[in-house]
């Protein structure tokens, strides 16, 4: 891990494709939000702000994203240590690249990424999901605190004069509000890398710096797709900082260490399952963090077996409890190259040179069959304290019920899983596990 964030959390994913052809001119239009000297190539279409996506189609999209989330989590967890992913960001960037995939490359991507909608509905559904997540949050008249802040941005960085297809640009403009920022990879690859990193840094309030490392971009790079998401939310029930104190934390090897443990509680969803306890921690707004705490000695078992069906069942099984909660403060980051992970999920041809057997086919981006993915880079940071969470997520208002709650005590002093969700859609925006909060 290269760095952490003191208070802010952001996540970014980058997808790069390379080729070896000479470009031909394309018209451009300048945009004042870009670095000096960078132009924007964008279809004439404006973003669609209303869609005809049905609730059933949105459920299918979110269900596929959830399946992908757990597939990615299982592989990431194999390395041990803390795990941090944003399936929301990963799915966004790869769905944009899928718009240009054809043939077997598209088939493999559909299966690996668990797409369940037809191509003519997929991007519109993705647009609808993003619109719901980034909609103006509803204020609770009984809570003067501001609801969550969320920023989602997509951008593409392409070689100047490269013959990107109009249909590809139209899909990106209408459904992702993204245009092609034109740079010169061929003669100024390092300058282009710095321009992309500068955009990411500005988009994430300066919290993600030097996203793309030196050497990852060269004269053969033709396209980089970026999704960045930044989120900040306060707990619905804040912890009292005066009660935070070092306490014993059980590590997976059986030893213990001291970590800062927060104390608080409130009326919320709580559930005791076979081998675990779980709690739904609401934020101010339409989001929550679901925490699953396996019983001592059962972390590996629960972490490896807990899946989408278990999460759905948990969402429908919350009991109404007044919970006395002990929970760790934690802060960590993750830097991942997802190439091998995606290949293991079946997305192989996308990473294969086009002139090789089963080579990549991105002829929906450019007519010539010459593009392939070189790297998918994923970076995430999270910080949890007494006030709230800085993470990639969205939020929801929590409405109390009138029945008398039961009482429960949950001491999270051992490894746990967490899922930050947009409660209005069920989309998992941020997930992972904490085995050592230090």
CSV table of C-alpha atoms in Angstrom, one decimal:
chain,number,residue,atom,x,y,z
A,1,UNK,CA,0.0,0.0,0.0
A,2,UNK,CA,1.5,3.3,-1.1
A,3,UNK,CA,-0.6,5.8,0.8
A,4,UNK,CA,-3.6,6.4,3.0
A,5,UNK,CA,-6.0,9.3,3.4
A,6,UNK,CA,-6.4,11.0,6.7
A,7,UNK,CA,-10.1,11.9,6.2
A,8,UNK,CA,-11.2,11.6,2.6
A,9,UNK,CA,-11.7,8.4,0.7
A,10,UNK,CA,-11.7,8.0,-3.1
A,11,UNK,CA,-11.6,5.2,-5.6
A,12,UNK,CA,-10.4,5.2,-9.1
A,13,UNK,CA,-10.2,2.5,-11.8
A,14,UNK,CA,-8.2,2.9,-15.0
A,15,UNK,CA,-8.5,0.8,-18.2
A,16,UNK,CA,-5.9,1.3,-20.9
A,17,UNK,CA,-5.8,0.0,-24.5
A,18,UNK,CA,-2.9,0.1,-26.9
A,19,UNK,CA,-2.4,0.0,-30.6
A,20,UNK,CA,0.2,0.6,-33.3
A,21,UNK,CA,-1.3,2.7,-36.1
A,22,UNK,CA,-1.0,6.2,-37.3
A,23,UNK,CA,-3.9,8.4,-36.4
A,24,UNK,CA,-6.2,10.4,-38.8
A,25,UNK,CA,-7.8,13.8,-37.8
A,26,UNK,CA,-11.0,14.1,-35.9
A,27,UNK,CA,-13.0,17.2,-35.0
A,28,UNK,CA,-12.6,18.5,-31.5
A,29,UNK,CA,-14.3,21.0,-29.2
A,30,UNK,CA,-12.5,22.6,-26.3
A,31,UNK,CA,-13.7,22.4,-22.7
A,32,UNK,CA,-12.7,24.8,-19.9
A,33,UNK,CA,-12.4,22.0,-17.3
A,34,UNK,CA,-9.5,20.3,-18.9
A,35,UNK,CA,-5.8,20.9,-18.5
A,36,UNK,CA,-4.3,23.6,-20.8
A,37,UNK,CA,-3.8,22.2,-24.3
A,38,UNK,CA,-6.2,19.3,-23.9
A,39,UNK,CA,-9.2,19.2,-26.2
A,40,UNK,CA,-12.4,17.2,-25.9
A,41,UNK,CA,-13.8,14.9,-28.6
A,42,UNK,CA,-17.5,14.3,-27.7
A,43,UNK,CA,-20.6,13.2,-29.6
A,44,UNK,CA,-23.2,15.8,-30.1
A,45,UNK,CA,-25.6,13.9,-27.9
A,46,UNK,CA,-26.3,15.3,-24.4
A,47,UNK,CA,-26.5,12.9,-21.5
A,48,UNK,CA,-29.9,11.2,-21.1
A,49,UNK,CA,-31.3,12.4,-17.8
A,50,UNK,CA,-34.5,10.3,-18.1
A,51,UNK,CA,-34.6,6.7,-19.1
A,52,UNK,CA,-37.3,4.1,-19.7
A,53,UNK,CA,-35.5,1.5,-17.7
A,54,UNK,CA,-38.0,-0.6,-15.6
A,55,UNK,CA,-37.6,-1.5,-11.9
A,56,UNK,CA,-37.1,-5.1,-13.0
A,57,UNK,CA,-34.2,-4.2,-15.3
A,58,UNK,CA,-32.6,-2.1,-12.6
A,59,UNK,CA,-32.8,-5.1,-10.3
A,60,UNK,CA,-31.2,-7.3,-12.9
A,61,UNK,CA,-28.3,-4.8,-13.3
A,62,UNK,CA,-27.7,-4.5,-9.6
A,63,UNK,CA,-27.9,-8.3,-9.2
A,64,UNK,CA,-25.2,-8.8,-11.8
A,65,UNK,CA,-23.1,-6.1,-10.2
A,66,UNK,CA,-23.5,-7.8,-6.8
A,67,UNK,CA,-22.4,-11.1,-8.3
A,68,UNK,CA,-19.3,-9.4,-9.8
A,69,UNK,CA,-18.6,-7.8,-6.4
A,70,UNK,CA,-18.4,-11.1,-4.6
A,71,UNK,CA,-16.3,-12.7,-7.5
A,72,UNK,CA,-13.8,-9.9,-7.1
A,73,UNK,CA,-13.8,-10.1,-3.3
A,74,UNK,CA,-13.1,-13.8,-3.3
A,75,UNK,CA,-10.0,-13.4,-5.4
A,76,UNK,CA,-8.8,-10.3,-3.6
A,77,UNK,CA,-9.2,-12.1,-0.2
A,78,UNK,CA,-6.7,-14.8,-1.2
A,79,UNK,CA,-3.8,-12.6,-0.6
A,80,UNK,CA,-4.6,-12.2,3.1
A,81,UNK,CA,-4.7,-8.9,5.0
A,82,UNK,CA,-7.3,-6.2,4.7
A,83,UNK,CA,-9.4,-6.1,1.5
A,84,UNK,CA,-10.9,-3.0,-0.1
A,85,UNK,CA,-12.8,-2.8,-3.4
A,86,UNK,CA,-15.4,-0.7,-5.1
A,87,UNK,CA,-17.4,-2.9,-7.4
A,88,UNK,CA,-19.4,0.1,-8.5
A,89,UNK,CA,-16.3,1.8,-9.9
A,90,UNK,CA,-14.9,-1.3,-11.5
A,91,UNK,CA,-18.2,-2.1,-13.2
A,92,UNK,CA,-18.6,1.5,-14.4
A,93,UNK,CA,-15.2,1.6,-16.1
A,94,UNK,CA,-15.4,-1.9,-17.6
A,95,UNK,CA,-19.0,-1.3,-18.8
A,96,UNK,CA,-17.7,1.7,-20.7
A,97,UNK,CA,-15.0,-0.4,-22.3
A,98,UNK,CA,-17.5,-3.1,-23.1
A,99,UNK,CA,-19.4,-0.6,-25.3
A,100,UNK,CA,-16.5,-1.1,-27.8
A,101,UNK,CA,-16.1,-4.9,-27.5
A,102,UNK,CA,-17.2,-7.3,-30.2
A,103,UNK,CA,-17.3,-11.0,-30.9
A,104,UNK,CA,-15.7,-13.4,-28.4
A,105,UNK,CA,-14.2,-10.5,-26.5
A,106,UNK,CA,-17.7,-9.1,-25.8
A,107,UNK,CA,-19.0,-12.6,-24.9
A,108,UNK,CA,-16.3,-13.2,-22.4
A,109,UNK,CA,-16.7,-9.7,-20.8
A,110,UNK,CA,-20.5,-10.3,-20.5
A,111,UNK,CA,-19.9,-13.5,-18.6
A,112,UNK,CA,-17.0,-12.3,-16.5
A,113,UNK,CA,-18.8,-9.1,-15.5
A,114,UNK,CA,-22.1,-10.8,-14.9
A,115,UNK,CA,-24.1,-8.6,-17.3
A,116,UNK,CA,-27.7,-9.8,-17.3
A,117,UNK,CA,-29.3,-7.2,-19.7
A,118,UNK,CA,-29.2,-7.0,-23.4
A,119,UNK,CA,-26.6,-4.7,-25.0
A,120,UNK,CA,-29.4,-2.2,-26.0
A,121,UNK,CA,-30.5,-1.9,-22.4
A,122,UNK,CA,-27.3,-2.3,-20.4
A,123,UNK,CA,-25.8,1.2,-20.9
A,124,UNK,CA,-29.2,2.9,-20.3
A,125,UNK,CA,-29.6,0.9,-17.1
A,126,UNK,CA,-26.1,1.9,-16.0
A,127,UNK,CA,-27.1,5.5,-16.6
A,128,UNK,CA,-30.3,5.1,-14.6
A,129,UNK,CA,-28.4,3.6,-11.7
A,130,UNK,CA,-25.8,6.4,-11.7
A,131,UNK,CA,-28.6,9.0,-11.8
A,132,UNK,CA,-30.3,7.5,-8.8
A,133,UNK,CA,-27.1,7.2,-6.8
A,134,UNK,CA,-26.0,10.8,-7.5
A,135,UNK,CA,-29.5,12.4,-7.2
A,136,UNK,CA,-29.9,15.3,-4.7
A,137,UNK,CA,-30.2,13.6,-1.3
A,138,UNK,CA,-33.5,14.0,0.6
A,139,UNK,CA,-33.1,15.9,3.8
A,140,UNK,CA,-34.5,14.6,7.0
A,141,UNK,CA,-36.5,17.5,8.6
A,142,UNK,CA,-35.6,16.1,12.0
A,143,UNK,CA,-31.8,16.1,11.3
A,144,UNK,CA,-30.0,19.4,10.7
A,145,UNK,CA,-26.9,17.7,9.4
A,146,UNK,CA,-26.1,17.6,5.7
A,147,UNK,CA,-26.7,14.3,4.0
A,148,UNK,CA,-23.9,12.6,2.2
A,149,UNK,CA,-21.7,14.1,-0.4
A,150,UNK,CA,-20.9,12.0,-3.5
A,151,UNK,CA,-19.0,12.8,-6.6
A,152,UNK,CA,-18.9,10.4,-9.6
A,153,UNK,CA,-17.0,11.2,-12.8
A,154,UNK,CA,-16.1,9.3,-15.9
A,155,UNK,CA,-13.5,10.4,-18.4
A,156,UNK,CA,-11.6,9.0,-21.4
A,157,UNK,CA,-8.2,9.9,-22.6
A,158,UNK,CA,-7.5,9.1,-26.2
A,159,UNK,CA,-4.8,9.7,-28.8
A,160,UNK,CA,-5.1,12.9,-30.8
A,161,UNK,CA,-6.4,12.2,-34.3
A,162,UNK,CA,-7.2,8.6,-33.6
A,163,UNK,CA,-10.3,7.5,-35.5
A,164,UNK,CA,-12.7,6.7,-32.7
A,165,UNK,CA,-16.1,5.6,-33.9
A,166,UNK,CA,-19.1,8.0,-33.6
A,167,UNK,CA,-21.3,5.2,-32.2
A,168,UNK,CA,-18.9,4.5,-29.4
A,169,UNK,CA,-18.6,8.2,-28.5
A,170,UNK,CA,-22.4,8.5,-28.6
A,171,UNK,CA,-22.9,5.7,-26.1
A,172,UNK,CA,-20.4,7.3,-23.7
A,173,UNK,CA,-21.9,10.8,-24.1
A,174,UNK,CA,-25.6,9.7,-23.6
A,175,UNK,CA,-25.1,7.2,-20.8
A,176,UNK,CA,-21.9,8.2,-19.0
A,177,UNK,CA,-21.6,12.0,-19.6
A,178,UNK,CA,-18.1,11.2,-20.8
A,179,UNK,CA,-16.2,12.6,-23.8
A,180,UNK,CA,-12.7,11.8,-25.1
A,181,UNK,CA,-10.0,14.1,-23.8
A,182,UNK,CA,-7.4,14.2,-26.6
A,183,UNK,CA,-3.8,13.9,-25.6
A,184,UNK,CA,-0.6,12.9,-27.4
A,185,UNK,CA,0.6,9.4,-26.2
A,186,UNK,CA,2.7,8.9,-29.2
A,187,UNK,CA,5.2,11.8,-28.7
A,188,UNK,CA,4.4,12.9,-25.1
A,189,UNK,CA,3.3,9.9,-23.1
A,190,UNK,CA,4.6,11.2,-19.8
A,191,UNK,CA,2.9,14.5,-20.2
A,192,UNK,CA,-0.4,12.6,-21.0
A,193,UNK,CA,0.1,10.5,-17.9
A,194,UNK,CA,0.5,13.5,-15.7
A,195,UNK,CA,-2.6,15.2,-17.3
A,196,UNK,CA,-4.7,12.1,-16.4
A,197,UNK,CA,-3.4,12.0,-12.9
A,198,UNK,CA,-4.0,15.8,-12.5
A,199,UNK,CA,-7.7,15.3,-13.5
A,200,UNK,CA,-8.0,12.4,-11.0
A,201,UNK,CA,-6.4,14.5,-8.3
A,202,UNK,CA,-8.8,17.4,-8.9
A,203,UNK,CA,-11.9,15.2,-9.2
A,204,UNK,CA,-11.1,13.5,-5.8
A,205,UNK,CA,-10.4,16.7,-3.9
A,206,UNK,CA,-6.7,16.0,-4.0
A,207,UNK,CA,-7.0,12.6,-2.3
A,208,UNK,CA,-5.8,10.4,-5.1
A,209,UNK,CA,-2.3,11.5,-6.3
A,210,UNK,CA,-0.3,9.8,-9.0
A,211,UNK,CA,-2.9,7.2,-9.8
A,212,UNK,CA,-1.1,5.9,-12.9
A,213,UNK,CA,2.5,5.0,-12.1
A,214,UNK,CA,5.5,5.8,-14.3
A,215,UNK,CA,5.9,3.3,-17.1
A,216,UNK,CA,2.3,2.3,-17.3
A,217,UNK,CA,1.7,4.7,-20.3
A,218,UNK,CA,3.9,4.8,-23.4
A,219,UNK,CA,3.8,5.7,-27.1
A,220,UNK,CA,1.6,2.7,-27.9
A,221,UNK,CA,-1.2,3.7,-25.6
A,222,UNK,CA,-4.3,4.9,-27.4
A,223,UNK,CA,-7.0,5.0,-24.7
A,224,UNK,CA,-7.4,5.3,-21.0
A,225,UNK,CA,-10.9,5.0,-19.4
A,226,UNK,CA,-11.2,6.4,-15.8
A,227,UNK,CA,-14.0,6.2,-13.3
A,228,UNK,CA,-13.5,8.2,-10.1
A,229,UNK,CA,-15.9,8.3,-7.1
A,230,UNK,CA,-15.6,10.3,-3.9
A,231,UNK,CA,-18.0,10.0,-1.0
A,232,UNK,CA,-18.4,11.5,2.5
A,233,UNK,CA,-21.1,10.7,5.0
A,234,UNK,CA,-21.8,11.1,8.7
A,235,UNK,CA,-23.1,8.2,10.8
A,236,UNK,CA,-26.8,8.5,11.7
A,237,UNK,CA,-25.7,7.6,15.2
A,238,UNK,CA,-22.3,9.2,15.8
A,239,UNK,CA,-19.8,7.7,18.3
A,240,UNK,CA,-18.7,9.8,21.2
A,241,UNK,CA,-15.0,10.6,20.7
A,242,UNK,CA,-14.6,10.9,24.5
A,243,UNK,CA,-15.4,7.2,24.8
A,244,UNK,CA,-12.9,6.0,22.2
A,245,UNK,CA,-10.1,4.1,23.9
A,246,UNK,CA,-7.5,1.4,23.0
A,247,UNK,CA,-8.9,-2.1,23.4
A,248,UNK,CA,-8.0,-5.7,22.6
A,249,UNK,CA,-8.3,-6.9,19.0
A,250,UNK,CA,-8.2,-10.6,18.1
A,251,UNK,CA,-6.0,-11.3,15.1
A,252,UNK,CA,-6.5,-14.3,12.8
A,253,UNK,CA,-3.5,-16.1,14.1
A,254,UNK,CA,-5.0,-16.1,17.6
A,255,UNK,CA,-2.8,-13.3,19.0
A,256,UNK,CA,-4.2,-10.0,20.2
A,257,UNK,CA,-3.2,-6.4,19.7
A,258,UNK,CA,-4.5,-3.0,20.9
A,259,UNK,CA,-6.5,-0.8,18.5
A,260,UNK,CA,-8.8,2.3,19.0
A,261,UNK,CA,-12.3,1.1,19.7
A,262,UNK,CA,-15.3,3.4,19.5
A,263,UNK,CA,-18.4,3.1,21.6
A,264,UNK,CA,-21.9,4.1,20.7
A,265,UNK,CA,-25.1,2.7,19.5
A,266,UNK,CA,-28.7,3.3,18.5
A,267,UNK,CA,-31.8,1.8,17.1
A,268,UNK,CA,-31.1,-0.1,14.0
A,269,UNK,CA,-31.1,-3.5,12.2
A,270,UNK,CA,-29.4,-6.4,13.9
A,271,UNK,CA,-29.3,-10.1,13.1
A,272,UNK,CA,-27.7,-13.2,14.6
A,273,UNK,CA,-27.0,-15.9,12.0
A,274,UNK,CA,-25.3,-19.3,11.8
A,275,UNK,CA,-21.7,-18.4,12.8
A,276,UNK,CA,-22.0,-14.6,12.6
A,277,UNK,CA,-23.6,-11.5,13.9
A,278,UNK,CA,-24.5,-8.6,11.7
A,279,UNK,CA,-25.5,-4.9,12.0
A,280,UNK,CA,-26.8,-2.3,9.7
A,281,UNK,CA,-25.1,1.0,10.4
A,282,UNK,CA,-27.0,3.9,8.7
A,283,UNK,CA,-25.6,7.1,7.5
A,284,UNK,CA,-27.3,10.5,7.3
A,285,UNK,CA,-29.0,9.9,4.0
A,286,UNK,CA,-29.8,7.0,1.8
A,287,UNK,CA,-26.8,4.6,2.5
A,288,UNK,CA,-25.6,2.3,5.2
A,289,UNK,CA,-22.7,0.1,6.1
A,290,UNK,CA,-23.6,-3.6,6.7
A,291,UNK,CA,-21.1,-5.2,9.0
A,292,UNK,CA,-20.9,-9.0,9.3
A,293,UNK,CA,-18.8,-10.3,12.2
A,294,UNK,CA,-18.0,-14.0,12.1
A,295,UNK,CA,-17.8,-15.8,15.4
A,296,UNK,CA,-14.3,-16.4,16.7
A,297,UNK,CA,-12.5,-19.1,14.7
A,298,UNK,CA,-15.0,-18.9,11.8
A,299,UNK,CA,-13.8,-15.9,9.8
A,300,UNK,CA,-12.3,-17.9,6.9
A,301,UNK,CA,-15.4,-20.1,6.7
A,302,UNK,CA,-17.9,-17.2,6.7
A,303,UNK,CA,-15.8,-14.9,4.4
A,304,UNK,CA,-15.4,-17.6,1.8
A,305,UNK,CA,-19.0,-18.7,1.8
A,306,UNK,CA,-21.0,-15.5,2.3
A,307,UNK,CA,-22.5,-14.5,-1.0
A,308,UNK,CA,-25.2,-12.5,-2.8
A,309,UNK,CA,-28.0,-14.7,-1.6
A,310,UNK,CA,-26.8,-14.4,2.0
A,311,UNK,CA,-26.6,-10.6,1.7
A,312,UNK,CA,-30.2,-10.5,0.3
A,313,UNK,CA,-31.4,-12.7,3.0
A,314,UNK,CA,-29.7,-10.5,5.6
A,315,UNK,CA,-31.3,-7.4,4.2
A,316,UNK,CA,-34.7,-8.9,4.7
A,317,UNK,CA,-34.0,-10.3,8.2
A,318,UNK,CA,-33.1,-7.3,10.2
A,319,UNK,CA,-34.6,-7.2,13.7
A,320,UNK,CA,-35.4,-3.9,15.3
A,321,UNK,CA,-32.8,-3.5,18.1
A,322,UNK,CA,-31.3,-0.9,20.3
A,323,UNK,CA,-27.7,-1.9,19.9
A,324,UNK,CA,-24.8,-1.1,22.3
A,325,UNK,CA,-21.9,-1.1,19.8
A,326,UNK,CA,-18.2,-1.3,20.1
A,327,UNK,CA,-16.5,-0.7,16.7
A,328,UNK,CA,-12.9,0.0,15.6
A,329,UNK,CA,-11.6,3.1,14.0
A,330,UNK,CA,-9.7,2.1,10.8
A,331,UNK,CA,-8.1,3.6,7.8
A,332,UNK,CA,-6.3,1.8,5.0
A,333,UNK,CA,-5.7,1.8,1.3
A,334,UNK,CA,-5.5,-0.7,-1.5
A,335,UNK,CA,-3.7,-0.7,-4.9
A,336,UNK,CA,-4.6,-3.5,-7.2
A,337,UNK,CA,-3.8,-4.5,-10.8
A,338,UNK,CA,-6.9,-6.5,-11.8
A,339,UNK,CA,-5.6,-8.1,-15.0
A,340,UNK,CA,-5.1,-11.6,-13.6
A,341,UNK,CA,-8.3,-11.3,-11.5
A,342,UNK,CA,-10.4,-10.6,-14.6
A,343,UNK,CA,-8.7,-13.3,-16.6
A,344,UNK,CA,-9.5,-15.8,-13.9
A,345,UNK,CA,-13.2,-14.7,-14.2
A,346,UNK,CA,-13.0,-15.6,-17.9
A,347,UNK,CA,-12.1,-12.2,-19.5
A,348,UNK,CA,-9.1,-13.4,-21.4
A,349,UNK,CA,-9.3,-12.3,-25.0
A,350,UNK,CA,-9.6,-8.6,-24.0
A,351,UNK,CA,-6.0,-8.8,-22.7
A,352,UNK,CA,-4.7,-10.7,-25.8
A,353,UNK,CA,-2.9,-9.0,-28.6
A,354,UNK,CA,-5.3,-8.8,-31.6
A,355,UNK,CA,-3.1,-10.7,-34.0
A,356,UNK,CA,-2.9,-13.7,-31.7
A,357,UNK,CA,-5.3,-16.6,-31.5
A,358,UNK,CA,-8.4,-15.4,-29.5
A,359,UNK,CA,-7.1,-11.9,-29.8
A,360,UNK,CA,-9.0,-8.9,-28.5
A,361,UNK,CA,-11.8,-7.4,-30.6
A,362,UNK,CA,-12.6,-3.8,-29.7
A,363,UNK,CA,-13.8,-2.9,-33.2
A,364,UNK,CA,-16.6,-1.0,-31.6
A,365,UNK,CA,-14.1,1.7,-30.6
A,366,UNK,CA,-12.1,1.9,-33.8
A,367,UNK,CA,-12.8,0.0,-37.0
A,368,UNK,CA,-9.4,-1.6,-37.3
A,369,UNK,CA,-8.9,-4.6,-35.0
A,370,UNK,CA,-5.8,-3.4,-33.2
A,371,UNK,CA,-6.8,-2.5,-29.6
A,372,UNK,CA,-6.4,-4.6,-26.5
A,373,UNK,CA,-6.4,-3.9,-22.7
A,374,UNK,CA,-3.0,-3.6,-21.1
A,375,UNK,CA,-3.9,-2.8,-17.5
A,376,UNK,CA,-6.8,-2.4,-15.2
A,377,UNK,CA,-5.6,-0.5,-12.2
A,378,UNK,CA,-7.8,-0.2,-9.1
A,379,UNK,CA,-7.1,2.0,-6.1
A,380,UNK,CA,-9.2,2.6,-3.0
A,381,UNK,CA,-9.0,4.3,0.3
A,382,UNK,CA,-11.2,4.3,3.3
A,383,UNK,CA,-11.3,6.1,6.7
A,384,UNK,CA,-13.8,5.3,9.5
A,385,UNK,CA,-14.0,7.4,12.6
A,386,UNK,CA,-16.5,8.6,15.2
A,387,UNK,CA,-18.1,11.1,12.8
A,388,UNK,CA,-18.6,8.9,9.8
A,389,UNK,CA,-17.1,7.2,6.8
A,390,UNK,CA,-15.2,8.5,3.8
A,391,UNK,CA,-15.7,5.9,1.2
A,392,UNK,CA,-17.1,5.1,-2.3
A,393,UNK,CA,-20.8,4.8,-1.7
A,394,UNK,CA,-24.2,6.5,-1.6
A,395,UNK,CA,-26.5,7.2,1.2
A,396,UNK,CA,-30.2,7.0,2.4
A,397,UNK,CA,-32.5,8.5,5.0
A,398,UNK,CA,-33.3,6.0,7.9
A,399,UNK,CA,-36.9,6.2,9.1
A,400,UNK,CA,-37.7,5.0,12.6
A,401,UNK,CA,-40.5,2.6,13.4
A,402,UNK,CA,-43.0,2.8,16.2
A,403,UNK,CA,-42.6,-0.6,17.8
A,404,UNK,CA,-40.4,-1.1,20.9
A,405,UNK,CA,-37.0,-2.4,19.9
A,406,UNK,CA,-35.2,-5.4,21.5
A,407,UNK,CA,-31.7,-4.8,22.9
A,408,UNK,CA,-28.4,-6.2,21.8
A,409,UNK,CA,-24.7,-5.7,22.5
A,410,UNK,CA,-22.2,-6.2,19.7
A,411,UNK,CA,-18.4,-5.9,20.4
A,412,UNK,CA,-16.5,-5.9,17.1
A,413,UNK,CA,-13.1,-6.9,18.4
A,414,UNK,CA,-12.2,-9.4,15.7
A,415,UNK,CA,-12.1,-9.5,11.9
A,416,UNK,CA,-15.3,-8.5,10.0
A,417,UNK,CA,-16.7,-8.0,6.5
A,418,UNK,CA,-18.3,-4.8,5.5
A,419,UNK,CA,-20.6,-3.7,2.6
A,420,UNK,CA,-21.4,0.0,1.9
A,421,UNK,CA,-24.6,0.1,0.0
A,422,UNK,CA,-26.9,2.5,-1.7
A,423,UNK,CA,-30.1,1.5,0.1
A,424,UNK,CA,-32.5,2.8,-2.6
A,425,UNK,CA,-31.1,0.4,-5.2
A,426,UNK,CA,-29.2,-2.2,-3.2
A,427,UNK,CA,-26.0,-1.4,-5.2
A,428,UNK,CA,-22.8,-2.4,-3.4
A,429,UNK,CA,-20.5,0.6,-3.8
A,430,UNK,CA,-17.7,-0.4,-1.5
A,431,UNK,CA,-16.8,-3.7,0.2
A,432,UNK,CA,-14.0,-5.5,1.9
A,433,UNK,CA,-12.9,-6.9,5.2
A,434,UNK,CA,-10.8,-5.8,8.1
A,435,UNK,CA,-8.5,-8.3,9.8
A,436,UNK,CA,-6.2,-5.7,11.4
A,437,UNK,CA,-7.5,-2.1,11.9
A,438,UNK,CA,-4.0,-0.8,12.7
